[in-house]
Tab-separated table of C-alpha atoms and ligand atoms in Angstrom:
chain	number	residue	atom	x	y	z
A	1	MET	CA	0.000	0.000	0.000
A	2	ALA	CA	1.190	3.504	-0.814
A	3	ASP	CA	2.313	5.793	2.016
A	4	ILE	CA	0.079	8.627	0.811
A	5	ARG	CA	-3.358	8.402	-0.814
A	6	ILE	CA	-4.095	11.214	-3.229
A	7	VAL	CA	-7.748	12.023	-3.828
A	8	GLU	CA	-7.857	13.526	-7.302
A	9	VAL	CA	-10.626	16.147	-7.348
A	10	GLY	CA	-9.924	17.842	-10.699
A	11	PRO	CA	-12.936	16.444	-12.576
A	12	ARG	CA	-15.233	17.789	-9.827
A	13	ASP	CA	-13.659	20.645	-7.869
A	14	GLY	CA	-11.690	21.676	-10.940
A	15	LEU	CA	-14.342	21.618	-13.614
A	16	GLN	CA	-17.134	23.002	-11.392
A	17	ASN	CA	-15.424	26.360	-11.437
A	18	GLU	CA	-14.434	26.619	-15.080
A	19	PRO	CA	-16.308	29.242	-17.097
A	20	VAL	CA	-16.699	26.848	-20.022
A	21	ILE	CA	-18.996	23.853	-19.918
A	22	VAL	CA	-16.804	20.871	-20.733
A	23	PRO	CA	-18.342	18.323	-23.151
A	24	LEU	CA	-19.273	14.990	-21.577
A	25	ALA	CA	-16.800	13.069	-23.760
A	26	THR	CA	-13.926	15.242	-22.483
A	27	LYS	CA	-14.996	14.696	-18.864
A	28	VAL	CA	-15.160	10.935	-19.453
A	29	ASP	CA	-11.682	11.031	-20.997
A	30	LEU	CA	-10.337	13.056	-18.086
A	31	VAL	CA	-11.686	10.668	-15.455
A	32	ASP	CA	-10.592	7.561	-17.376
A	33	ARG	CA	-7.090	8.867	-18.019
A	34	LEU	CA	-6.602	9.905	-14.384
A	35	ALA	CA	-7.809	6.512	-13.163
A	36	ARG	CA	-5.095	4.812	-15.229
A	37	THR	CA	-2.214	6.761	-13.649
A	38	GLY	CA	-2.167	4.755	-10.417
A	39	LEU	CA	-4.352	7.256	-8.527
A	40	LYS	CA	-6.769	5.276	-6.367
A	41	THR	CA	-9.500	7.892	-5.960
A	42	VAL	CA	-10.857	10.121	-8.717
A	43	GLU	CA	-13.753	12.328	-7.626
A	44	ALA	CA	-15.844	12.258	-10.750
A	45	GLY	CA	-18.754	14.686	-10.413
A	46	ALA	CA	-21.539	16.140	-8.297
A	47	PHE	CA	-25.260	15.413	-8.021
A	48	VAL	CA	-26.180	18.992	-7.180
A	49	SER	CA	-28.696	21.376	-8.707
A	50	PRO	CA	-27.702	22.157	-12.302
A	51	LYS	CA	-29.177	25.633	-11.725
A	52	TRP	CA	-26.605	26.215	-8.984
A	53	VAL	CA	-23.623	24.529	-10.648
A	54	PRO	CA	-24.288	23.978	-14.366
A	55	GLN	CA	-20.786	22.563	-14.896
A	56	MET	CA	-21.702	19.419	-12.938
A	57	ALA	CA	-24.812	18.616	-15.001
A	58	GLY	CA	-24.439	15.237	-16.686
A	59	SER	CA	-22.742	13.533	-13.737
A	60	ALA	CA	-25.144	10.572	-14.087
A	61	GLU	CA	-24.181	10.083	-17.737
A	62	LEU	CA	-20.539	10.469	-16.780
A	63	LEU	CA	-20.725	7.660	-14.215
A	64	THR	CA	-22.360	5.330	-16.704
A	65	GLU	CA	-19.896	6.128	-19.508
A	66	ILE	CA	-16.550	5.847	-17.720
A	67	SER	CA	-14.556	2.612	-17.900
A	68	PRO	CA	-13.997	1.762	-14.224
A	69	VAL	CA	-10.502	0.633	-13.298
A	70	SER	CA	-10.403	-2.111	-10.681
A	71	GLY	CA	-9.317	-0.761	-7.286
A	72	VAL	CA	-10.165	2.847	-8.150
A	73	SER	CA	-12.963	4.679	-6.334
A	74	TYR	CA	-15.031	7.348	-8.106
A	75	PRO	CA	-16.806	9.393	-5.406
A	76	VAL	CA	-19.420	12.006	-6.291
A	77	LEU	CA	-20.770	14.901	-4.240
A	78	VAL	CA	-24.301	14.504	-2.911
A	79	PRO	CA	-26.017	17.343	-0.974
A	80	ASN	CA	-29.398	15.742	-0.228
A	81	GLU	CA	-31.631	12.707	-0.792
A	82	LYS	CA	-32.572	13.855	-4.286
A	83	GLY	CA	-28.885	13.789	-5.180
A	84	LEU	CA	-28.490	10.397	-3.519
A	85	ASP	CA	-31.364	8.910	-5.542
A	86	ALA	CA	-29.736	10.089	-8.760
A	87	ALA	CA	-26.258	8.959	-7.716
A	88	MET	CA	-27.523	5.505	-6.746
A	89	ALA	CA	-29.440	5.170	-10.016
A	90	ALA	CA	-26.209	5.969	-11.863
A	91	GLY	CA	-24.339	3.290	-9.917
A	92	ALA	CA	-22.217	5.419	-7.558
A	93	ARG	CA	-20.270	3.301	-5.051
A	94	GLU	CA	-18.947	6.228	-3.012
A	95	ILE	CA	-20.478	9.608	-2.228
A	96	ALA	CA	-19.343	12.694	-0.362
A	97	VAL	CA	-21.553	14.989	1.663
A	98	PHE	CA	-20.269	18.510	2.082
A	99	GLY	CA	-20.822	20.872	4.978
A	100	ALA	CA	-19.008	23.870	6.388
A	101	ALA	CA	-17.543	25.250	9.591
A	102	SER	CA	-19.006	28.671	8.776
A	103	GLU	CA	-22.740	29.475	8.830
A	104	SER	CA	-22.545	32.073	6.060
A	105	PHE	CA	-20.721	29.714	3.722
A	106	SER	CA	-23.194	26.913	4.472
A	107	GLN	CA	-26.064	29.255	3.518
A	108	ARG	CA	-24.428	30.451	0.297
A	109	ASN	CA	-23.180	27.037	-0.776
A	110	ILE	CA	-26.050	24.709	0.078
A	111	ASN	CA	-28.818	27.091	1.154
A	112	CYS	CA	-29.173	25.898	4.749
A	113	THR	CA	-27.680	26.269	8.222
A	114	ILE	CA	-24.987	23.913	9.499
A	115	ALA	CA	-27.549	22.158	11.746
A	116	GLU	CA	-29.962	21.791	8.817
A	117	SER	CA	-27.157	20.418	6.651
A	118	LEU	CA	-26.530	17.667	9.200
A	119	ASP	CA	-30.255	16.887	9.245
A	120	ARG	CA	-30.102	16.518	5.438
A	121	PHE	CA	-26.914	14.425	5.474
A	122	ARG	CA	-28.086	11.984	8.168
A	123	PRO	CA	-30.654	10.121	6.014
A	124	VAL	CA	-28.363	10.410	2.988
A	125	ALA	CA	-25.537	8.681	4.854
A	126	ALA	CA	-27.827	6.099	6.467
A	127	ARG	CA	-29.381	5.077	3.144
A	128	ALA	CA	-26.029	5.059	1.357
A	129	LEU	CA	-24.383	2.907	4.034
A	130	ALA	CA	-27.334	0.496	4.023
A	131	ALA	CA	-26.760	0.110	0.271
A	132	GLY	CA	-23.034	-0.570	0.770
A	133	ILE	CA	-22.005	2.860	-0.549
A	134	LYS	CA	-19.066	4.541	1.181
A	135	VAL	CA	-19.624	8.034	2.538
A	136	ARG	CA	-16.937	10.697	2.783
A	137	GLY	CA	-17.489	14.080	4.406
A	138	TYR	CA	-16.137	17.541	3.666
A	139	VAL	CA	-15.825	20.462	6.024
A	140	SER	CA	-15.329	23.752	4.154
A	141	CYS	CA	-13.758	26.976	5.387
A	142	VAL	CA	-11.478	25.254	7.906
A	143	LEU	CA	-8.910	28.068	7.732
A	144	GLY	CA	-11.117	30.993	6.786
A	145	CYS	CA	-14.462	31.952	5.290
A	146	PRO	CA	-15.000	34.377	2.404
A	147	TYR	CA	-17.928	35.962	4.279
A	148	GLU	CA	-16.920	35.704	7.958
A	149	GLY	CA	-13.111	35.795	7.901
A	150	ALA	CA	-11.352	33.769	10.621
A	151	VAL	CA	-12.956	30.442	11.579
A	152	ASP	CA	-12.624	28.864	15.022
A	153	ALA	CA	-10.858	25.479	14.830
A	154	GLY	CA	-13.265	24.282	17.525
A	155	LYS	CA	-16.129	24.715	15.039
A	156	VAL	CA	-14.178	22.718	12.455
A	157	ALA	CA	-13.651	19.927	14.990
A	158	GLU	CA	-17.336	19.970	15.936
A	159	MET	CA	-18.461	19.637	12.304
A	160	ALA	CA	-15.851	16.964	11.538
A	161	ALA	CA	-16.957	14.927	14.570
A	162	ALA	CA	-20.631	15.334	13.593
A	163	LEU	CA	-19.871	13.978	10.121
A	164	VAL	CA	-18.054	10.968	11.605
A	165	GLU	CA	-21.050	10.437	13.868
A	166	ILE	CA	-23.438	10.193	10.896
A	167	GLY	CA	-21.199	7.594	9.250
A	168	CYS	CA	-18.497	9.294	7.166
A	169	TYR	CA	-15.377	7.112	7.007
A	170	GLU	CA	-13.125	10.062	6.288
A	171	ILE	CA	-13.360	13.826	6.735
A	172	SER	CA	-11.688	16.111	4.255
A	173	LEU	CA	-10.710	19.445	5.765
A	174	GLY	CA	-11.168	22.133	3.132
A	175	ASP	CA	-9.234	25.377	3.039
A	176	THR	CA	-11.842	26.417	0.504
A	177	ILE	CA	-10.361	29.820	-0.277
A	178	GLY	CA	-6.710	28.912	0.264
A	179	VAL	CA	-6.030	31.522	2.944
A	180	GLY	CA	-4.206	29.214	5.373
A	181	THR	CA	-0.571	29.473	6.351
A	182	PRO	CA	1.539	26.627	7.802
A	183	ALA	CA	1.376	27.358	11.539
A	184	LYS	CA	-2.378	27.958	11.377
A	185	ALA	CA	-2.951	24.821	9.294
A	186	ALA	CA	-0.961	22.691	11.753
A	187	ALA	CA	-2.783	24.198	14.745
A	188	MET	CA	-6.186	23.618	13.124
A	189	LEU	CA	-5.309	19.968	12.449
A	190	ARG	CA	-4.062	19.500	16.026
A	191	ARG	CA	-7.379	20.834	17.333
A	192	VAL	CA	-9.511	18.669	15.030
A	193	ALA	CA	-7.420	15.601	15.888
A	194	LEU	CA	-8.489	15.980	19.521
A	195	ASP	CA	-12.022	15.024	18.426
A	196	VAL	CA	-11.455	12.886	15.306
A	197	PRO	CA	-8.587	10.388	14.910
A	198	VAL	CA	-6.044	11.678	12.419
A	199	ALA	CA	-6.366	8.390	10.487
A	200	LYS	CA	-9.853	9.587	9.483
A	201	LEU	CA	-8.702	13.022	8.295
A	202	ALA	CA	-7.706	14.298	4.865
A	203	LEU	CA	-6.390	17.689	3.769
A	204	HIS	CA	-8.093	19.583	0.951
A	205	PHE	CA	-6.077	22.722	0.455
A	206	HIS	CA	-6.600	25.329	-2.243
A	207	ASP	CA	-3.583	27.296	-3.399
A	208	THR	CA	-4.881	30.861	-3.690
A	209	TYR	CA	-1.886	32.354	-1.857
A	210	GLY	CA	0.635	29.708	-2.933
A	211	GLN	CA	0.733	28.179	0.565
A	212	ALA	CA	-0.861	24.790	-0.036
A	213	VAL	CA	2.336	22.708	-0.293
A	214	ALA	CA	3.808	24.479	2.747
A	215	ASN	CA	0.584	23.894	4.678
A	216	ILE	CA	0.579	20.193	3.812
A	217	LEU	CA	4.219	19.837	4.861
A	218	ALA	CA	3.441	21.560	8.151
A	219	CYS	CA	0.697	18.992	8.835
A	220	LEU	CA	2.558	15.835	7.764
A	221	ASP	CA	4.250	15.111	11.078
A	222	GLN	CA	0.832	14.679	12.727
A	223	GLY	CA	0.392	11.527	10.648
A	224	VAL	CA	-2.168	12.635	8.069
A	225	THR	CA	-1.778	10.519	4.911
A	226	VAL	CA	-4.685	11.520	2.639
A	227	MET	CA	-4.478	14.620	0.448
A	228	ASP	CA	-6.934	16.048	-2.053
A	229	SER	CA	-5.518	17.727	-5.142
A	230	ALA	CA	-6.434	18.573	-8.718
A	231	VAL	CA	-4.540	17.840	-11.913
A	232	ALA	CA	-3.035	21.062	-13.329
A	233	GLY	CA	-4.257	22.883	-10.201
A	234	LEU	CA	-7.753	23.140	-11.663
A	235	GLY	CA	-10.479	24.282	-9.379
A	236	GLY	CA	-12.042	26.757	-7.061
A	237	CYS	CA	-15.498	27.099	-5.631
A	238	PRO	CA	-18.436	28.881	-7.255
A	239	TYR	CA	-19.549	30.154	-3.814
A	240	ALA	CA	-16.128	31.420	-2.749
A	241	LYS	CA	-15.187	34.455	-4.834
A	242	GLY	CA	-11.487	34.667	-5.595
A	243	ALA	CA	-10.733	31.084	-4.506
A	244	SER	CA	-8.227	29.553	-6.872
A	245	GLY	CA	-7.623	25.926	-7.691
A	246	ASN	CA	-6.727	23.034	-5.458
A	247	VAL	CA	-3.068	22.320	-4.927
A	248	ALA	CA	-1.909	20.596	-8.116
A	249	THR	CA	-1.638	16.807	-8.063
A	250	GLU	CA	1.672	17.091	-9.931
A	251	GLU	CA	3.123	19.255	-7.106
A	252	LEU	CA	2.146	16.635	-4.525
A	253	LEU	CA	3.486	13.692	-6.526
A	254	TYR	CA	6.815	15.485	-6.935
A	255	LEU	CA	6.886	16.550	-3.276
A	256	PHE	CA	6.136	13.087	-1.870
A	257	ASP	CA	8.561	11.380	-4.218
A	258	GLY	CA	11.250	13.759	-2.949
A	259	LEU	CA	10.329	12.902	0.630
A	260	GLY	CA	10.614	9.186	-0.100
A	261	LEU	CA	6.868	8.659	0.415
A	262	SER	CA	5.074	6.520	-2.161
A	263	THR	CA	1.818	7.561	-3.821
A	264	GLY	CA	1.523	4.822	-6.452
A	265	ALA	CA	0.807	7.402	-9.156
A	266	ASP	CA	2.832	8.245	-12.247
A	267	LEU	CA	3.840	11.928	-12.173
A	268	ASP	CA	4.711	12.179	-15.871
A	269	GLU	CA	1.411	10.686	-16.962
A	270	VAL	CA	-0.516	13.029	-14.646
A	271	ALA	CA	1.523	15.919	-16.066
A	272	ARG	CA	0.516	14.924	-19.616
A	273	ILE	CA	-3.147	14.862	-18.579
A	274	GLY	CA	-2.683	18.264	-16.934
A	275	GLY	CA	-1.251	19.711	-20.154
A	276	TRP	CA	-4.052	18.194	-22.207
A	277	ILE	CA	-6.974	19.333	-20.011
A	278	SER	CA	-5.511	22.843	-19.712
A	279	GLN	CA	-5.511	23.024	-23.521
A	280	GLN	CA	-9.076	21.737	-23.684
A	281	LEU	CA	-10.124	24.468	-21.250
A	282	GLY	CA	-8.105	27.152	-23.010
A	283	ARG	CA	-6.366	28.060	-19.771
A	284	ALA	CA	-2.799	28.103	-18.511
A	285	ASN	CA	-1.514	24.945	-16.850
A	286	GLY	CA	-1.634	25.822	-13.135
A	287	SER	CA	0.987	23.265	-12.098
A	288	LYS	CA	4.653	24.292	-11.956
A	289	ALA	CA	5.752	20.676	-11.493
A	290	GLY	CA	3.514	19.644	-14.392
A	291	ARG	CA	4.970	22.273	-16.707
A	292	ALA	CA	8.497	21.327	-15.673
A	293	ARG	CA	7.923	17.608	-16.327
A	294	LEU	CA	6.253	18.324	-19.668
A	295	ALA	CA	9.290	20.325	-20.728
A	296	VAL	CA	11.376	17.200	-20.050
A	297	VAL	CA	9.141	14.316	-21.113
A	298	GLY	CA	6.649	15.996	-23.510
B	301	LIG	P1	-32.247	24.477	-2.670
B	301	LIG	O1	-32.695	25.469	-3.694
B	301	LIG	O2	-32.259	24.897	-1.245
B	301	LIG	O3	-33.000	23.080	-2.824
B	301	LIG	O4	-30.775	24.005	-3.056
B	301	LIG	P2	-34.489	22.686	-2.924
B	301	LIG	O5	-34.605	21.348	-2.292
B	301	LIG	O6	-35.385	23.800	-2.441
B	301	LIG	O7	-34.712	22.502	-4.518
B	301	LIG	C1	-34.668	23.602	-5.414
B	301	LIG	C2	-34.509	23.073	-6.826
B	301	LIG	O8	-33.292	22.344	-6.965
B	301	LIG	C3	-35.600	22.092	-7.245
B	301	LIG	O9	-35.744	22.221	-8.649
B	301	LIG	C4	-35.001	20.763	-6.938
B	301	LIG	O10	-35.552	19.729	-7.689
B	301	LIG	C5	-33.557	20.998	-7.333
B	301	LIG	P3	-36.884	23.153	-9.327
B	301	LIG	O11	-38.167	22.643	-8.722
B	301	LIG	O12	-36.579	24.560	-8.905
B	301	LIG	O13	-36.701	22.896	-10.788
B	301	LIG	N1	-32.622	20.119	-6.609
B	301	LIG	C6	-31.732	19.314	-7.216
B	301	LIG	N2	-31.445	19.088	-8.510
B	301	LIG	C7	-30.472	18.190	-8.778
B	301	LIG	N3	-29.776	17.551	-7.825
B	301	LIG	C8	-30.041	17.751	-6.526
B	301	LIG	C9	-31.048	18.664	-6.180
B	301	LIG	N4	-31.554	19.099	-5.001
B	301	LIG	C10	-32.512	19.970	-5.279
B	301	LIG	N5	-29.335	17.111	-5.598
B	301	LIG	C11	-28.951	22.482	-3.081
B	301	LIG	C12	-30.070	23.104	-2.258
B	301	LIG	C13	-28.002	21.803	-2.133
B	301	LIG	C14	-29.537	21.497	-4.046
B	301	LIG	C15	-28.235	23.616	-3.856
B	301	LIG	O14	-27.869	24.598	-2.945
B	301	LIG	C16	-27.018	23.141	-4.594
B	301	LIG	O15	-27.111	22.347	-5.522
B	301	LIG	N6	-25.853	23.648	-4.235
B	301	LIG	C17	-24.624	23.252	-4.936
B	301	LIG	C18	-23.477	23.564	-4.103
B	301	LIG	C19	-22.206	23.093	-4.769
B	301	LIG	O16	-22.186	22.180	-5.579
B	301	LIG	N7	-21.112	23.767	-4.387
B	301	LIG	C20	-19.813	23.405	-4.860
B	301	LIG	C21	-19.302	22.159	-4.191
B	301	LIG	S1	-18.742	22.425	-2.508
B	301	LIG	C22	-17.091	22.815	-2.674
B	301	LIG	O17	-16.615	23.047	-3.754
B	301	LIG	C23	-16.210	22.778	-1.455
B	301	LIG	C24	-15.326	21.526	-1.417
B	301	LIG	O18	-14.485	21.464	-2.570
B	301	LIG	C25	-14.443	21.538	-0.183
B	301	LIG	C26	-13.679	22.843	0.004
B	301	LIG	O19	-12.933	23.265	-0.866
B	301	LIG	O20	-13.858	23.410	1.093
B	301	LIG	C27	-16.177	20.256	-1.375
B	302	LIG	MG1	-12.581	22.521	-2.819
């Protein structure tokens, strides 16, 4: 087993924030290519309202058209039972519910309070688990909120523990707007780990201020081994103005290789996919490591 598990979120967190609507065939290609690089988790889409996030429309078709690779998980975001029904009908085997540590962000993102979000997630998780579907949980705004500013790590811990309580096997801690810095990231993780074992925690850091790799490094010695990232640094959040992409998968693969920690994924192949999808989107490749590898291996 690899030392570090990378959760590739480019097809979801990346594409949900692109101004262009990506054709289904390109999304299918993206997911299939990523799943053949050795990455074990490729978050494929979201069963949310297409009025709220038009880029994620077609996630049902996507799930039915991909060519699943054995041993790879393809989680999809699900905000409520309507989303769960659609995800189950499309054959999802893993879902992720997504809440926040900030009330204002919860309202803007999913149109309900934090307490209401837990009331929505509870039956979603219960029904999914009864059907043998794995349930992951996200907590957004763990290091800052676009509407409220600083966020108390105690609130992050409370939400993370509540998501474990309803049945999430893993909680991904989202620095949604990428405002964290290393000492704050490490302190937040230490606080959350008082209430949720670190083995159940993942880091989901956006790179708005270029701190994501530093933040991850600052958290590593606490034993966290699961990291979310997006090929070519795609991503953002439609309800977090100014948030830039997730830390690039290529940066993490290069970093962990340098640290002697295995990920099981092929950096050069991920870099090629990053170059290709950036071209498809007509945007610059957001990964420095990806651009550097492409200059060497093409
Ligand atoms: P609402 O308006 O409160 O829901 O939205 P509603 O139940 O009142 O329904 C309103 C309409 O939406 C109805 O349609 C429903 O059928 C439809 P209408 O009658 O008006 O035609 N609807 C749905 N359609 C498809 N799928 C569904 C669904 N549910 C209702 N599941 C809702 C509530 C949660 C649906 C809405 O707020 C929403 O879709 N929000 C999307 C939020 C989102 O996707 N945000 C981005 C992902 S989160 C993120 O990026 C952060 C993360 O990366 C971690 C981090 O970085 O921190 C995960
Ligand atoms: Mg995100």
